[in-house]
Coordinates of C-alpha atoms in Angstrom, one line a residue:
M1 CA 111.5 98.5 104.1
Y2 CA 108.7 96.7 105.9
T3 CA 105.6 98.7 104.8
I4 CA 103.0 97.3 102.4
K5 CA 104.3 99.7 99.7
D6 CA 107.8 98.5 100.2
L7 CA 106.9 94.8 99.9
Y8 CA 104.1 94.5 97.5
D9 CA 102.7 95.5 94.0
L10 CA 99.1 95.5 94.9
D11 CA 97.9 95.2 91.3
H12 CA 98.5 91.4 91.6
T13 CA 95.9 90.6 94.2
L14 CA 92.1 90.8 94.7
A15 CA 93.1 92.3 98.2
K16 CA 94.4 95.5 96.6
D17 CA 91.7 97.8 98.1
Y18 CA 91.8 95.9 101.4
L19 CA 95.5 96.1 101.8
S20 CA 95.6 99.8 100.7
Q21 CA 94.0 100.7 104.0
F22 CA 97.0 99.7 106.1
T23 CA 100.6 100.9 106.4
Y24 CA 102.1 97.6 107.7
P25 CA 101.1 94.2 106.3
W26 CA 100.5 92.6 109.6
E27 CA 97.8 95.1 110.4
A28 CA 95.7 93.2 107.7
L29 CA 95.9 89.8 109.4
K30 CA 93.0 90.3 111.8
G31 CA 90.5 91.2 109.1
I32 CA 91.2 88.6 106.4
K33 CA 88.2 86.4 107.3
D34 CA 85.7 89.2 107.2
F35 CA 87.3 90.6 104.0
I36 CA 86.8 87.3 102.2
L37 CA 83.3 87.0 103.4
E38 CA 82.5 90.4 101.9
L39 CA 84.5 89.8 98.7
G40 CA 83.2 86.4 97.8
P41 CA 79.6 87.2 96.9
T42 CA 80.8 90.0 94.6
L43 CA 83.1 87.8 92.4
G44 CA 80.7 87.2 89.6
D45 CA 79.9 84.3 87.2
D46 CA 83.5 83.2 86.8
Y47 CA 83.5 81.9 90.3
T48 CA 81.5 79.0 91.7
E49 CA 80.5 78.8 95.3
V50 CA 81.3 75.2 95.6
T51 CA 80.2 75.0 99.3
E52 CA 79.1 77.7 101.7
N53 CA 81.6 80.6 101.6
V54 CA 84.1 78.7 99.4
W55 CA 84.5 80.4 96.0
V56 CA 86.5 78.7 93.2
H57 CA 87.3 80.1 89.9
K58 CA 86.1 78.0 86.9
T59 CA 89.6 77.6 85.6
A60 CA 91.1 76.5 88.8
T61 CA 91.9 72.8 89.4
V62 CA 91.1 71.4 92.9
F63 CA 92.0 67.7 93.3
P64 CA 89.5 65.4 94.9
S65 CA 91.5 64.8 98.1
A66 CA 92.0 68.5 98.8
Y67 CA 90.1 70.2 101.6
L68 CA 88.8 73.8 101.2
G69 CA 87.7 75.3 104.5
A70 CA 85.4 78.3 104.7
P71 CA 85.9 81.1 104.0
C72 CA 88.3 80.9 101.1
I73 CA 88.7 82.1 97.5
I74 CA 90.7 80.1 94.9
G75 CA 91.8 82.2 91.9
P76 CA 92.0 81.5 88.1
E77 CA 94.4 78.9 86.8
T78 CA 95.4 77.9 90.3
E79 CA 96.1 74.3 91.3
V80 CA 95.1 72.9 94.7
R81 CA 96.8 69.5 94.7
H82 CA 96.2 66.2 96.4
G83 CA 96.1 66.4 100.2
A84 CA 96.2 70.2 100.5
F85 CA 94.4 71.4 103.6
V86 CA 93.0 74.9 103.3
R87 CA 91.8 75.6 106.8
G88 CA 90.0 78.8 106.0
S89 CA 90.5 82.6 105.8
A90 CA 92.6 82.0 102.7
L91 CA 92.7 84.2 99.5
V92 CA 94.6 82.4 97.0
G93 CA 95.4 84.4 93.8
A94 CA 95.7 83.4 90.1
N95 CA 98.2 80.9 88.8
C96 CA 99.2 79.7 92.2
V97 CA 100.1 76.2 93.4
V98 CA 98.9 74.9 96.7
G99 CA 100.7 71.5 96.8
N100 CA 100.5 68.1 98.5
S101 CA 100.3 68.3 102.3
V102 CA 100.3 72.1 102.3
E103 CA 98.3 73.8 104.9
L104 CA 97.0 77.4 104.7
K105 CA 95.4 79.4 107.4
N106 CA 94.6 83.1 107.5
V107 CA 96.6 84.1 104.5
I108 CA 96.7 86.2 101.4
L109 CA 98.7 84.6 98.5
F110 CA 99.2 87.1 95.7
D111 CA 99.1 85.9 92.1
H112 CA 101.8 83.3 90.9
V113 CA 102.7 82.2 94.4
Q114 CA 104.0 78.7 94.9
T115 CA 103.7 76.6 98.0
P116 CA 104.2 73.3 96.3
H117 CA 105.4 70.7 98.8
Y118 CA 104.8 70.2 102.6
N119 CA 104.5 73.8 103.5
Y120 CA 102.7 75.3 106.5
V121 CA 101.7 78.9 105.8
G122 CA 99.7 80.7 108.6
D123 CA 98.9 84.2 109.5
S124 CA 101.0 85.4 106.6
I125 CA 101.0 87.3 103.4
L126 CA 103.0 86.0 100.4
G127 CA 103.8 88.5 97.5
Y128 CA 103.7 88.2 93.8
F129 CA 105.8 85.3 92.4
S130 CA 107.1 84.4 95.8
H131 CA 108.1 80.7 96.3
M132 CA 108.4 78.4 99.3
G133 CA 110.7 75.5 98.8
A134 CA 109.8 72.0 99.9
G135 CA 109.3 71.7 103.6
S136 CA 109.7 75.4 104.4
I137 CA 107.2 76.8 106.9
T138 CA 106.0 79.9 108.7
S139 CA 106.0 79.6 112.4
N140 CA 103.2 81.9 113.5
V141 CA 103.2 81.7 117.4
K142 CA 106.1 82.4 119.7
S143 CA 107.0 79.6 122.2
D144 CA 106.2 81.8 125.1
K145 CA 102.9 82.8 123.5
K146 CA 103.8 86.5 124.0
L147 CA 102.8 89.2 121.4
V148 CA 105.1 89.2 118.3
V149 CA 107.7 92.0 117.9
V150 CA 109.4 92.6 114.6
H151 CA 113.2 93.0 114.9
N152 CA 114.8 95.3 112.4
G153 CA 118.3 95.5 113.6
T154 CA 118.2 97.4 116.9
E155 CA 114.7 98.6 116.1
L156 CA 111.9 96.8 117.8
I157 CA 108.4 97.2 116.2
E158 CA 105.4 96.1 118.5
T159 CA 102.7 94.5 116.4
G160 CA 100.2 94.0 119.2
I161 CA 99.2 90.5 117.9
K162 CA 99.9 87.0 119.0
K163 CA 99.7 85.2 115.7
F164 CA 102.0 86.4 112.9
G165 CA 103.9 84.3 110.6
A166 CA 105.8 85.8 107.7
M167 CA 105.5 88.7 105.2
L168 CA 107.2 87.8 102.0
G169 CA 107.7 90.5 99.5
D170 CA 107.4 90.1 95.7
Y171 CA 109.7 87.6 94.1
V172 CA 111.0 86.2 97.4
E173 CA 112.5 82.7 97.4
V174 CA 112.6 80.6 100.6
G175 CA 114.8 77.5 100.4
C176 CA 113.8 74.0 101.3
N177 CA 113.1 73.2 105.0
A178 CA 113.7 76.8 106.0
V179 CA 111.7 78.2 109.0
C180 CA 110.4 81.7 109.1
N181 CA 110.0 82.5 112.7
P182 CA 107.1 84.7 114.0
G183 CA 107.5 88.3 112.8
T184 CA 109.7 87.6 109.8
V185 CA 109.6 90.2 107.1
I186 CA 111.6 89.5 103.8
G187 CA 112.0 92.3 101.2
R188 CA 111.4 92.0 97.5
H189 CA 113.8 89.9 95.4
S190 CA 115.5 88.3 98.5
S191 CA 116.3 84.7 99.1
V192 CA 116.7 82.5 102.0
Y193 CA 119.2 79.5 102.0
P194 CA 117.8 76.1 102.6
T195 CA 117.5 74.9 106.2
S196 CA 117.8 78.4 107.5
C197 CA 116.1 79.8 110.6
V198 CA 115.0 83.3 109.9
R199 CA 113.8 86.0 112.2
G200 CA 113.3 89.8 111.7
V201 CA 113.5 92.0 108.7
I202 CA 115.6 91.0 105.8
P203 CA 116.1 93.8 103.3
E204 CA 115.2 93.6 99.7
N205 CA 117.7 92.3 97.1
C206 CA 119.6 90.3 99.8
I207 CA 120.5 86.7 100.5
F208 CA 120.0 85.2 104.0
K209 CA 122.6 82.5 104.6
N210 CA 122.4 79.5 107.0
S211 CA 124.8 81.3 109.3
G212 CA 122.4 84.1 109.7
A213 CA 124.6 86.4 107.6
V214 CA 122.8 88.7 105.3
I215 CA 124.5 89.8 102.1
E216 CA 123.4 92.0 99.2
R217 CA 122.6 90.2 96.0
K218 CA 124.9 90.9 93.2
E219 CA 123.7 91.4 89.7
N220 CA 124.9 88.7 87.2

């Protein structure tokens, strides 16, 4: 339930071939920067290299007060709004929203991802049509600075990396002011209640409640 194949439809990202090399999504985090530097010069005439190693699609909208740090790629029809801070190593797909006071660092955002208000997304991969509510963040470093371990019930999965925010599957909804603690993995079509504090693996088609209870989503 926490492999790349479990979480993502790779047809909705320019990182399809890159991600296909790995079994688990967090294995891709270390190479995002080098991947963008390799991909950028191959993007073609629909993209403009607006500054060194920053490629923006001609149909994207980047507001004047937004900051785009290298390397990064901003996809077609995407909006990068006022005050957004793209620190670098960010691949942002098509029809995305990077909103006011949003900070991105070492991330892959699939197509149609929304991070519209006051979000921090670091060392994370957000799947197709995933959405982070206002003020929700990914916490990417443990307070004790130790390597991140993914908790899947009683199973402990060693990642071997220090910085690891969240892996959100396709169509995941994270409620306002929720915190995804280091090593969070949320399956497709699952939701997180507002103000929740999430950790570990949340299966697909589930709801994570404020109390920490996880219930299966019922069809309407």
